[in-house]
Short mmCIF file of C-alpha atoms in Angstrom, two decimals:
data_model
loop_
_atom_site.label_atom_id
_atom_site.label_comp_id
_atom_site.label_asym_id
_atom_site.label_seq_id
_atom_site.Cartn_x
_atom_site.Cartn_y
_atom_site.Cartn_z
CA MET A 1 -9.78 -6.58 28.07
CA ASN A 2 -12.42 -8.26 30.28
CA LYS A 3 -15.12 -6.26 32.09
CA GLU A 4 -17.07 -7.79 34.96
CA LEU A 5 -19.90 -6.25 36.94
CA ILE A 6 -20.31 -7.72 40.44
CA ILE A 7 -23.51 -6.74 42.26
CA ARG A 8 -23.99 -7.28 45.98
CA SER A 9 -27.48 -6.78 47.48
CA SER A 10 -28.70 -6.37 51.05
CA SER A 11 -32.02 -5.25 52.56
CA SER A 12 -31.43 -1.56 51.98
CA VAL A 13 -28.26 -1.16 49.84
CA VAL A 14 -27.13 -2.47 46.50
CA ASP A 15 -23.36 -2.22 45.70
CA PHE A 16 -21.99 -2.36 42.14
CA ALA A 17 -18.36 -3.12 41.54
CA LEU A 18 -16.95 -2.79 37.99
CA LEU A 19 -13.77 -4.76 37.35
CA LYS A 20 -11.43 -4.39 34.36
CA ASP A 21 -9.15 -7.39 34.00
CA GLY A 22 -9.87 -8.19 37.69
CA LYS A 23 -9.03 -4.70 38.93
CA LEU A 24 -11.67 -2.53 40.62
CA ILE A 25 -12.25 0.62 38.58
CA GLU A 26 -15.70 1.80 39.67
CA LEU A 27 -17.83 1.36 42.78
CA HIS A 28 -21.44 2.53 43.11
CA LYS A 29 -23.87 2.38 45.97
CA ASP A 30 -27.68 2.49 45.64
CA GLU A 31 -29.40 3.19 48.89
CA ASP A 32 -33.13 3.28 49.59
CA GLU A 33 -32.94 6.60 51.34
CA ASN A 34 -31.21 8.25 48.36
CA LYS A 35 -34.27 10.08 47.03
CA PHE A 36 -32.56 12.53 44.69
CA ASN A 37 -30.81 10.84 41.75
CA VAL A 38 -29.35 12.63 38.76
CA GLY A 39 -31.96 12.54 35.96
CA ASP A 40 -35.05 12.53 38.17
CA ILE A 41 -37.71 15.08 37.12
CA TYR A 42 -39.90 16.92 39.70
CA ILE A 43 -42.88 19.21 39.55
CA ALA A 44 -42.05 21.86 42.10
CA ASN A 45 -42.69 25.50 43.21
CA VAL A 46 -40.23 28.32 42.97
CA ARG A 47 -39.50 29.45 46.50
CA LYS A 48 -37.86 32.74 45.54
CA ALA A 49 -35.79 34.38 42.81
CA VAL A 50 -32.57 36.08 43.92
CA SER A 51 -31.43 38.84 41.53
CA GLY A 52 -27.95 39.07 43.04
CA LEU A 53 -27.26 35.45 42.15
CA ASN A 54 -29.37 35.51 38.98
CA ALA A 55 -30.83 32.27 40.27
CA ALA A 56 -33.91 30.83 41.94
CA PHE A 57 -34.34 28.53 44.89
CA VAL A 58 -36.83 25.74 44.31
CA ASN A 59 -38.50 23.47 46.83
CA VAL A 60 -38.10 19.87 45.57
CA GLY A 61 -38.71 18.26 49.00
CA TYR A 62 -35.09 18.24 50.15
CA GLU A 63 -34.15 19.80 53.54
CA LYS A 64 -32.40 22.61 51.55
CA ASP A 65 -33.90 24.26 48.49
CA ALA A 66 -32.48 23.28 45.09
CA PHE A 67 -30.46 25.82 43.18
CA LEU A 68 -31.60 26.82 39.70
CA HIS A 69 -29.25 29.29 37.87
CA TYR A 70 -30.48 31.42 34.96
CA HIS A 71 -28.09 29.58 32.62
CA ASP A 72 -29.73 26.30 33.53
CA LEU A 73 -33.24 27.41 32.64
CA GLY A 74 -32.80 26.49 28.95
CA PRO A 75 -33.94 28.83 26.14
CA LYS A 76 -37.35 27.09 25.89
CA LEU A 77 -38.43 27.96 29.48
CA PRO A 78 -41.50 30.02 28.35
CA THR A 79 -42.68 27.02 26.22
CA LEU A 80 -42.18 24.67 29.16
CA LEU A 81 -44.13 26.96 31.55
CA LYS A 82 -46.91 27.25 28.94
CA TYR A 83 -46.98 23.41 28.65
CA ILE A 84 -47.29 22.98 32.44
CA LYS A 85 -50.08 25.51 32.68
CA SER A 86 -51.98 24.05 29.74
CA ILE A 87 -51.97 20.55 31.36
CA SER A 88 -52.81 21.90 34.86
CA THR A 89 -55.86 23.80 33.55
CA GLY A 90 -57.04 20.83 31.52
CA LYS A 91 -56.71 22.63 28.13
CA LEU A 92 -54.03 20.25 26.81
CA LYS A 93 -54.59 16.52 26.49
CA ASP A 94 -52.29 15.73 23.57
CA TYR A 95 -48.75 15.33 24.95
CA SER A 96 -47.07 14.59 21.64
CA LEU A 97 -46.04 18.27 21.02
CA GLN A 98 -46.98 17.77 17.36
CA ASN A 99 -49.54 20.62 17.42
CA PHE A 100 -48.16 22.53 20.40
CA THR A 101 -47.16 26.13 19.61
CA PHE A 102 -43.77 27.11 20.96
CA GLU A 103 -43.10 30.48 22.70
CA LYS A 104 -40.21 32.82 21.94
CA ASP A 105 -36.87 31.84 23.57
CA ILE A 106 -35.67 33.69 26.61
CA ASP A 107 -32.73 36.17 26.33
CA LYS A 108 -29.57 34.21 27.12
CA ASN A 109 -28.27 37.23 29.08
CA GLY A 110 -31.57 38.01 30.81
CA LYS A 111 -32.52 38.29 34.48
CA ILE A 112 -34.09 35.54 36.58
CA ALA A 113 -36.78 37.86 37.96
CA ASP A 114 -38.09 38.54 34.44
CA VAL A 115 -38.93 34.85 33.77
CA LEU A 116 -39.65 33.21 37.14
CA LYS A 117 -41.89 34.32 39.99
CA SER A 118 -42.30 33.07 43.59
CA LYS A 119 -44.73 30.12 43.93
CA GLN A 120 -44.59 29.44 40.20
CA SER A 121 -44.99 25.81 39.15
CA VAL A 122 -42.01 24.45 37.14
CA LEU A 123 -40.63 21.13 35.90
CA VAL A 124 -37.02 20.64 37.02
CA GLN A 125 -34.45 17.90 36.62
CA ILE A 126 -31.76 16.90 39.12
CA ALA A 127 -28.34 17.79 37.57
CA LYS A 128 -26.30 17.31 40.73
CA GLU A 129 -27.23 15.29 43.79
CA PRO A 130 -27.03 17.01 47.22
CA ILE A 131 -23.36 17.30 48.17
CA SER A 132 -22.00 18.24 51.60
CA THR A 133 -24.13 21.18 52.91
CA LYS A 134 -25.59 22.08 49.50
CA GLY A 135 -29.01 21.15 48.18
CA PRO A 136 -29.49 19.58 44.71
CA ARG A 137 -28.44 21.52 41.60
CA ILE A 138 -31.28 21.50 39.07
CA SER A 139 -32.10 22.43 35.48
CA SER A 140 -35.32 23.17 33.71
CA GLU A 141 -33.82 22.17 30.36
CA LEU A 142 -35.19 18.63 30.46
CA SER A 143 -33.78 15.53 28.78
CA ILE A 144 -34.74 11.83 29.04
CA ALA A 145 -31.90 9.36 28.47
CA GLY A 146 -32.31 6.00 26.75
CA ARG A 147 -29.84 3.34 25.61
CA TYR A 148 -28.99 4.96 22.30
CA ILE A 149 -30.78 8.28 22.37
CA VAL A 150 -31.40 11.23 24.66
CA LEU A 151 -34.81 12.87 24.04
CA VAL A 152 -34.95 16.70 24.43
CA PRO A 153 -38.50 18.14 24.50
CA PHE A 154 -39.29 21.56 22.94
CA SER A 155 -36.32 21.35 20.51
CA ASP A 156 -35.66 20.54 16.86
CA ARG A 157 -31.90 19.90 17.07
CA ILE A 158 -30.20 16.62 16.23
CA SER A 159 -26.78 16.20 17.89
CA ILE A 160 -24.35 13.30 17.43
CA SER A 161 -21.86 12.24 20.15
CA GLN A 162 -18.47 13.80 19.55
CA LYS A 163 -16.84 10.49 20.54
CA ILE A 164 -18.11 9.00 17.24
CA GLU A 165 -15.18 9.81 14.99
CA SER A 166 -16.31 8.44 11.63
CA LYS A 167 -17.93 11.12 9.44
CA GLU A 168 -19.77 8.51 7.49
CA GLU A 169 -21.29 6.99 10.65
CA LYS A 170 -22.28 10.45 11.92
CA ALA A 171 -24.03 11.19 8.60
CA ARG A 172 -25.77 7.79 8.67
CA LEU A 173 -27.07 8.29 12.19
CA LYS A 174 -28.20 11.90 11.46
CA ARG A 175 -30.09 10.68 8.42
CA LEU A 176 -31.78 7.84 10.34
CA VAL A 177 -32.73 9.96 13.35
CA THR A 178 -34.07 12.76 11.08
CA SER A 179 -36.47 10.23 9.55
CA ILE A 180 -37.88 9.01 12.93
CA ARG A 181 -37.70 12.12 15.11
CA PRO A 182 -41.13 13.18 16.38
CA LYS A 183 -42.05 16.83 15.83
CA GLY A 184 -41.37 18.99 18.86
CA PHE A 185 -38.50 16.91 20.21
CA GLY A 186 -34.77 17.21 19.74
CA VAL A 187 -32.48 14.17 19.83
CA ILE A 188 -28.95 13.55 21.09
CA VAL A 189 -27.42 10.39 19.69
CA ARG A 190 -25.17 8.55 22.22
CA THR A 191 -21.80 6.90 21.44
CA VAL A 192 -23.18 3.37 21.84
CA ALA A 193 -25.51 3.96 18.82
CA GLN A 194 -22.60 3.35 16.48
CA GLY A 195 -23.59 0.63 13.97
CA VAL A 196 -27.11 0.31 15.39
CA LYS A 197 -29.96 -0.25 12.94
CA VAL A 198 -32.88 2.14 12.55
CA ALA A 199 -35.33 -0.34 14.14
CA GLU A 200 -33.38 -0.35 17.37
CA LEU A 201 -33.07 3.43 17.41
CA ASP A 202 -36.85 3.80 16.73
CA LYS A 203 -37.65 1.38 19.53
CA ASP A 204 -35.51 3.36 21.96
CA LEU A 205 -37.05 6.64 20.77
CA GLN A 206 -40.63 5.34 21.19
CA ASN A 207 -39.81 4.16 24.70
CA LEU A 208 -38.58 7.68 25.62
CA VAL A 209 -41.70 9.29 24.10
CA ASP A 210 -43.83 6.94 26.15
CA LYS A 211 -41.93 8.06 29.30
CA TRP A 212 -42.65 11.67 28.37
CA THR A 213 -46.39 10.93 27.94
CA THR A 214 -46.55 9.06 31.26
CA MET A 215 -44.73 11.94 32.99
CA SER A 216 -47.05 14.53 31.48
CA LYS A 217 -50.16 12.64 32.68
CA LYS A 218 -48.90 12.98 36.24
CA ILE A 219 -48.64 16.80 36.15
CA LYS A 220 -52.33 17.54 36.39
CA GLY A 221 -53.29 17.54 40.05
CA ALA A 222 -49.79 16.55 41.16
CA HIS A 223 -48.80 17.47 44.71
CA HIS A 224 -45.95 20.07 44.79
CA PRO A 225 -43.21 18.99 45.10
CA SER A 226 -43.37 15.44 43.70
CA LYS A 227 -41.29 13.21 41.44
CA VAL A 228 -43.04 12.81 38.10
CA LEU A 229 -40.30 10.83 36.32
CA GLY A 230 -37.66 8.74 38.15
CA GLU A 231 -34.53 7.26 36.78
CA MET A 232 -34.67 3.52 36.27
CA ASN A 233 -33.25 1.32 39.06
CA ARG A 234 -29.53 1.76 39.52
CA ALA A 235 -28.64 -1.62 38.03
CA SER A 236 -30.41 -0.80 34.73
CA SER A 237 -29.12 2.82 34.67
CA ILE A 238 -25.53 1.63 35.13
CA LEU A 239 -25.95 -1.01 32.40
CA ARG A 240 -27.53 1.62 30.11
CA ASP A 241 -24.54 3.96 30.50
CA ILE A 242 -21.54 1.54 30.62
CA PHE A 243 -22.61 -1.74 29.05
CA ASN A 244 -20.89 -2.80 25.81
CA ASP A 245 -19.68 -5.97 24.07
CA SER A 246 -16.45 -6.00 26.16
CA PHE A 247 -18.48 -7.19 29.17
CA THR A 248 -17.68 -10.83 29.90
CA SER A 249 -19.84 -11.41 32.97
CA ILE A 250 -22.40 -9.86 35.31
CA THR A 251 -22.66 -11.65 38.62
CA VAL A 252 -25.36 -10.87 41.16
CA ASP A 253 -26.26 -12.39 44.54
CA ASP A 254 -29.94 -11.41 44.60
CA GLU A 255 -32.51 -13.45 42.63
CA THR A 256 -34.97 -10.57 42.04
CA LEU A 257 -32.19 -8.35 40.77
CA TYR A 258 -30.88 -11.22 38.61
CA TYR A 259 -34.16 -11.51 36.73
CA GLN A 260 -34.45 -7.70 36.37
CA ILE A 261 -31.01 -7.50 34.79
CA LYS A 262 -31.67 -10.45 32.48
CA GLU A 263 -34.89 -8.85 31.34
CA TYR A 264 -33.20 -5.52 30.70
CA LEU A 265 -30.35 -7.16 28.78
CA SER A 266 -32.82 -9.16 26.70
CA GLU A 267 -34.08 -5.81 25.45
CA ILE A 268 -30.77 -3.98 24.81
CA ALA A 269 -28.40 -6.85 24.02
CA PRO A 270 -30.09 -10.32 23.68
CA HIS A 271 -26.86 -11.92 22.56
CA LYS A 272 -25.28 -11.06 25.98
CA GLU A 273 -28.10 -12.34 28.18
CA SER A 274 -26.20 -15.50 28.96
CA ILE A 275 -23.34 -13.62 30.74
CA VAL A 276 -25.70 -12.84 33.70
CA LYS A 277 -25.08 -15.32 36.51
CA LEU A 278 -26.74 -15.76 39.90
CA TYR A 279 -24.18 -16.16 42.67
CA ASN A 280 -25.03 -18.73 45.32
CA SER A 281 -22.30 -19.48 47.83
CA GLN A 282 -21.58 -19.24 51.56
CA VAL A 283 -18.61 -17.01 50.72
CA PRO A 284 -19.77 -13.37 50.39
CA ILE A 285 -19.70 -12.26 46.75
CA PHE A 286 -17.26 -9.33 47.32
CA GLU A 287 -14.89 -11.67 49.22
CA LYS A 288 -14.97 -14.26 46.41
CA PHE A 289 -14.00 -11.78 43.71
CA GLY A 290 -11.35 -10.00 45.85
CA ILE A 291 -13.30 -6.74 45.96
CA GLU A 292 -13.20 -6.30 49.76
CA ARG A 293 -9.41 -6.54 49.68
CA GLN A 294 -9.23 -4.03 46.83
CA ILE A 295 -11.54 -1.56 48.69
CA LYS A 296 -9.37 -1.74 51.78
CA THR A 297 -6.20 -1.11 49.80
CA SER A 298 -7.63 1.56 47.44
CA PHE A 299 -9.57 3.99 49.60
CA GLY A 300 -7.09 4.92 52.27
CA GLN A 301 -4.99 8.12 52.33
CA THR A 302 -2.01 6.10 51.00
CA VAL A 303 -2.43 3.98 47.90
CA SER A 304 0.24 1.42 47.07
CA MET A 305 1.28 0.83 43.45
CA SER A 306 3.59 -1.66 41.77
CA ARG A 307 7.35 -1.70 42.39
CA GLY A 308 7.15 0.09 45.69
CA ALA A 309 5.67 3.39 44.47
CA TYR A 310 2.65 4.93 46.16
CA LEU A 311 0.22 7.85 46.11
CA VAL A 312 -0.79 10.12 48.99
CA ILE A 313 -4.27 11.54 48.53
CA GLU A 314 -5.33 14.61 50.54
CA HIS A 315 -8.73 16.37 50.46
CA THR A 316 -9.37 20.01 51.21
CA GLU A 317 -12.60 22.06 50.92
CA ALA A 318 -11.49 23.54 47.62
CA LEU A 319 -9.55 20.77 45.90
CA HIS A 320 -7.95 17.34 46.02
CA VAL A 321 -4.15 16.96 46.09
CA VAL A 322 -2.38 13.77 44.96
CA ASP A 323 1.32 13.34 45.72
CA VAL A 324 3.36 10.76 43.74
CA ASN A 325 6.17 8.96 45.61
CA SER A 326 8.72 6.53 44.12
CA GLY A 327 9.39 4.78 47.42
CA ASN A 328 12.77 3.19 48.09
CA ARG A 329 12.91 0.50 45.48
CA SER A 330 15.44 -1.23 43.28
CA ASN A 331 14.92 -0.77 39.53
CA LYS A 332 16.69 -1.31 36.27
CA ALA A 333 16.27 2.22 34.96
CA LYS A 334 19.44 3.86 33.62
CA SER A 335 19.06 7.24 35.27
CA GLN A 336 17.01 9.31 37.69
CA GLU A 337 15.02 10.76 34.76
CA ASP A 338 14.11 7.27 33.52
CA THR A 339 13.09 6.28 37.06
CA ALA A 340 10.89 9.39 37.35
CA LEU A 341 9.24 8.68 34.01
CA GLU A 342 8.61 5.01 34.91
CA VAL A 343 7.02 5.90 38.29
CA ASN A 344 5.00 8.76 36.82
CA LEU A 345 3.48 6.55 34.09
CA ILE A 346 2.48 3.93 36.68
CA ALA A 347 1.08 6.75 38.89
CA ALA A 348 -0.89 8.30 35.97
CA SER A 349 -2.74 4.97 35.43
CA GLU A 350 -3.54 4.73 39.13
CA VAL A 351 -4.64 8.40 39.37
CA ALA A 352 -7.10 7.82 36.49
CA ARG A 353 -8.41 4.72 38.32
CA GLN A 354 -8.70 6.57 41.64
CA LEU A 355 -10.65 9.49 40.19
CA SER A 356 -13.19 7.18 38.70
CA LEU A 357 -13.26 4.77 41.67
CA ARG A 358 -13.76 7.51 44.31
CA ASP A 359 -15.82 9.73 41.89
CA MET A 360 -13.59 12.69 42.84
CA GLY A 361 -14.83 15.96 41.34
CA GLY A 362 -13.86 19.57 41.25
CA ILE A 363 -10.17 20.54 41.02
CA ILE A 364 -7.54 17.83 41.34
CA VAL A 365 -3.81 18.72 41.49
CA VAL A 366 -1.32 15.89 40.98
CA ASP A 367 2.26 16.41 42.06
CA PHE A 368 4.21 14.08 39.85
CA ILE A 369 7.98 13.48 40.22
CA ASP A 370 9.90 16.30 38.48
CA MET A 371 11.28 15.45 35.02
CA ALA A 372 13.79 17.60 33.19
CA LYS A 373 12.99 16.52 29.62
CA ALA A 374 10.06 18.17 27.87
CA GLU A 375 9.61 14.93 25.82
CA ASN A 376 9.04 12.90 28.99
CA ARG A 377 6.51 15.44 30.32
CA ARG A 378 4.66 15.19 27.00
CA LYS A 379 4.68 11.36 27.24
CA LEU A 380 3.22 11.59 30.73
CA PHE A 381 0.53 14.05 29.63
CA ASN A 382 -0.55 11.88 26.65
CA HIS A 383 -0.55 8.71 28.81
CA LEU A 384 -2.79 10.34 31.42
CA LYS A 385 -5.23 11.54 28.70
CA ASP A 386 -5.34 7.95 27.23
CA GLU A 387 -5.96 6.43 30.66
CA MET A 388 -8.87 8.83 31.28
CA LYS A 389 -10.50 8.34 27.89
CA GLU A 390 -13.00 5.88 29.37
CA ASP A 391 -13.95 8.17 32.23
CA ARG A 392 -17.64 9.07 31.69
CA ALA A 393 -17.47 12.24 33.78
CA LYS A 394 -16.55 15.40 31.84
CA HIS A 395 -12.98 16.37 32.56
CA LYS A 396 -10.16 18.59 31.33
CA ILE A 397 -6.44 18.01 31.85
CA LEU A 398 -3.83 20.72 31.67
CA PRO A 399 -0.24 19.92 30.57
CA PRO A 400 2.40 19.49 33.27
CA SER A 401 3.96 22.66 34.73
CA LYS A 402 7.71 23.04 35.15
CA PHE A 403 7.25 21.88 38.72
CA GLY A 404 5.68 18.59 37.65
CA LEU A 405 2.13 19.62 38.59
CA ILE A 406 -0.84 18.49 36.43
CA GLN A 407 -4.19 20.12 37.11
CA ILE A 408 -7.45 18.30 36.31
CA THR A 409 -11.00 19.50 36.56
CA ARG A 410 -13.64 16.75 36.69
CA GLN A 411 -17.40 17.03 36.72
CA ARG A 412 -19.01 16.35 40.07
CA VAL A 413 -22.65 15.22 40.01
CA ARG A 414 -22.93 13.15 43.18
CA PRO A 415 -21.05 13.01 46.52
CA GLU A 416 -17.57 11.50 46.44
CA MET A 417 -17.34 7.83 47.29
CA ASN A 418 -15.65 7.83 50.72
CA ILE A 419 -15.03 4.54 52.51
CA LYS A 420 -13.47 4.32 55.91
CA THR A 421 -10.45 1.93 55.80
CA ARG A 422 -8.75 2.59 59.09
CA GLU A 423 -9.73 0.48 62.08
CA GLU A 424 -9.61 0.46 65.86
CA ASN A 425 -6.15 -0.40 67.17
CA PRO A 426 -6.33 -4.02 68.53
CA ASN A 427 -3.45 -3.25 70.89
CA GLY A 428 -5.47 -0.62 72.66
CA GLY A 429 -5.16 3.20 72.65
CA THR A 430 -7.20 5.81 70.91
CA ASN A 431 -5.34 5.93 67.60
CA GLU A 432 -6.66 4.11 64.51
CA ILE A 433 -4.48 1.88 62.37
CA GLU A 434 -4.48 0.66 58.76
CA ALA A 435 -6.82 -2.29 58.13
CA PRO A 436 -4.99 -5.58 58.90
CA ILE A 437 -5.46 -6.69 55.30
CA VAL A 438 -3.49 -3.65 54.15
CA ILE A 439 -0.69 -4.60 56.55
CA VAL A 440 -0.58 -8.08 55.00
CA GLU A 441 -0.49 -6.51 51.50
CA LYS A 442 2.44 -4.35 52.63
CA LEU A 443 4.21 -7.31 54.18
CA GLN A 444 3.93 -9.30 50.98
CA GLY A 445 5.21 -6.33 48.91
CA GLN A 446 8.25 -6.03 51.12
CA LEU A 447 8.91 -9.77 51.04
CA ASN A 448 8.73 -9.78 47.24
CA ARG A 449 11.48 -7.15 47.09
CA ILE A 450 13.64 -9.01 49.57
CA LEU A 451 13.34 -12.35 47.69
CA LYS A 452 13.94 -10.67 44.30
CA SER A 453 17.10 -9.01 45.63
CA GLY A 454 18.62 -12.49 46.14
CA ALA A 455 18.29 -12.89 49.91
CA LYS A 456 18.48 -16.49 51.11
CA LYS A 457 16.99 -18.28 54.16
CA VAL A 458 14.60 -15.40 55.00
CA THR A 459 12.70 -15.68 58.25
CA LEU A 460 9.51 -13.69 58.96
CA HIS A 461 8.85 -12.97 62.64
CA ALA A 462 5.16 -12.12 63.37
CA HIS A 463 2.42 -12.32 65.97
CA PRO A 464 1.02 -15.90 66.26
CA PHE A 465 -2.31 -14.85 64.67
CA VAL A 466 -0.59 -13.38 61.61
CA ALA A 467 1.81 -16.36 61.43
CA ALA A 468 -1.23 -18.74 61.41
CA TYR A 469 -2.97 -16.68 58.72
CA LEU A 470 0.09 -17.03 56.49
CA THR A 471 0.76 -20.75 57.02
CA LYS A 472 -2.56 -22.48 57.58
CA GLY A 473 -4.88 -23.74 54.89
CA PHE A 474 -4.23 -25.33 51.47
CA PRO A 475 -2.65 -23.79 49.59
CA SER A 476 -1.34 -21.42 52.24
CA ILE A 477 -0.09 -17.96 51.45
CA ARG A 478 3.46 -19.17 52.27
CA SER A 479 3.03 -22.02 49.74
CA LYS A 480 2.09 -19.45 47.06
CA TRP A 481 5.29 -17.50 47.90
CA PHE A 482 7.34 -20.65 47.32
CA LEU A 483 5.64 -21.36 43.96
CA GLU A 484 6.26 -17.80 42.83
CA HIS A 485 9.87 -17.30 44.06
CA LYS A 486 11.13 -20.88 44.42
CA LYS A 487 12.39 -19.96 47.90
CA TRP A 488 11.02 -21.15 51.22
CA VAL A 489 10.23 -18.51 53.83
CA LYS A 490 10.33 -19.61 57.42
CA VAL A 491 7.55 -18.06 59.55
CA MET A 492 8.33 -17.70 63.23
CA PRO A 493 5.43 -16.97 65.67
CA ARG A 494 6.50 -14.44 68.30
CA ASP A 495 4.37 -14.16 71.44
CA ALA A 496 5.97 -10.89 72.48
CA TYR A 497 4.96 -9.09 69.27
CA THR A 498 1.85 -6.86 69.04
CA TYR A 499 -0.80 -7.95 66.56
CA LEU A 500 0.51 -5.97 63.57
CA GLU A 501 4.23 -6.08 64.34
CA TYR A 502 6.63 -8.05 62.14
CA ASN A 503 10.17 -8.06 60.80
CA PHE A 504 12.51 -10.10 58.53
CA THR A 505 15.84 -11.65 59.33
CA ASP A 506 18.52 -13.20 57.08
CA ALA A 507 20.47 -16.43 57.33
CA SER A 508 22.69 -15.03 60.07
CA GLY A 509 19.71 -13.82 62.14
CA LYS A 510 20.33 -10.12 61.37
CA ASP A 511 17.36 -7.86 60.68
CA ILE A 512 16.72 -6.99 56.98
CA LYS A 513 16.10 -3.27 56.88
CA ILE A 514 13.30 -2.08 54.56
CA VAL A 515 12.29 1.51 53.90
CA ASN A 516 8.81 1.95 52.51
#
């Protein structure tokens, strides 16, 4: 498995595309105007506590107040408030927590009005970015994430990632972290810490303690609200969270970003520093790696899959609905049940990719093709779970119902990635059409089925612009068809056709009917 990270930079936006074996699986956008990132910590004032919601609204500088629920306060809230007050009044100048006395924990079933007051100063962390009409969701249970470790102030707990399965490795990590953990801080050990030596863990830990000290120094005299600790730049934060030894290349088209990434990799994985490459070509980087084409074909309402199958993705206010369709395709399956299983397994892989790619959150209902056998439903369920194992968002998958429905809940921490793929109709009119590149993809899929079915002397009739696109250049798209199928396709320009109109005829000149 090859993983490639392709980074495109412009004056105000940086786009990150993660490819697995050449297929787009994640797409991230870092915009200058995006001021509220998950993980940022703010010093802010409580606007008001609302007993009916058992929550407080906090002014963090967004147009709508951030929402802080009682359950997101964290048990150590009194200690945190005491820490802020001690710094603000100048009484505390040692930020190590080594000699700081902790207060009693709050009641886990208590009331917001008993612990927070209007205009009170509090440190809060962005847990969810602003989504739709809602302000940010925040927490006062702070944590600072590093490469191998997450530092949790005002705690004494050591937690090991549940994804580390080896009991021996868990015990080793717990023993090492216990020996280096500073007093007053809890530690969560991340999955990527497997096999890492104590020196690397200690270096990561000290870096996080330094961040805590720097943040604490900003609290005294800080304007309310203001950011006191920001997440690292998006390139470094993405690498921190997803980078591993399976990465084969990181390609970036911006020189400044190139050196930033090389510097960061030299710290976390020096042996991988050589995989960072600076892209320098007249061809745009996303065009070169086929990402623009994949974006156009992956973000529409209809998503094509192999062998003629496709997904239809609908969004409502409450949930997302995904419908699986087999299409009208020839296959070698022995029965309808086998066909349904084959399509469903292909669809499950694509659904897992789409959830990650679009960053879809909340409730997702997938309507798979009905299968009579419980064994096949179990195969589908296990396959979907395996495909979603690498999804970093917290999620839960329920087994298929008798109607073939699978329900998924997936953590939503930032707005869904939504890219417009339909374009203005070049033939006039007010309706929008699929992007021309999608039409070409569809045309090629249909032609593949025609040629594989044994048809001879196939002629494609198309608008002159489309005909030229398929036949010009070396090697042309038509030449590639010949190399793949060992059959020559005649392309006939037709002046009477609209831009995106086409059809196929056989040796006798009769239309070849295709149902999508």
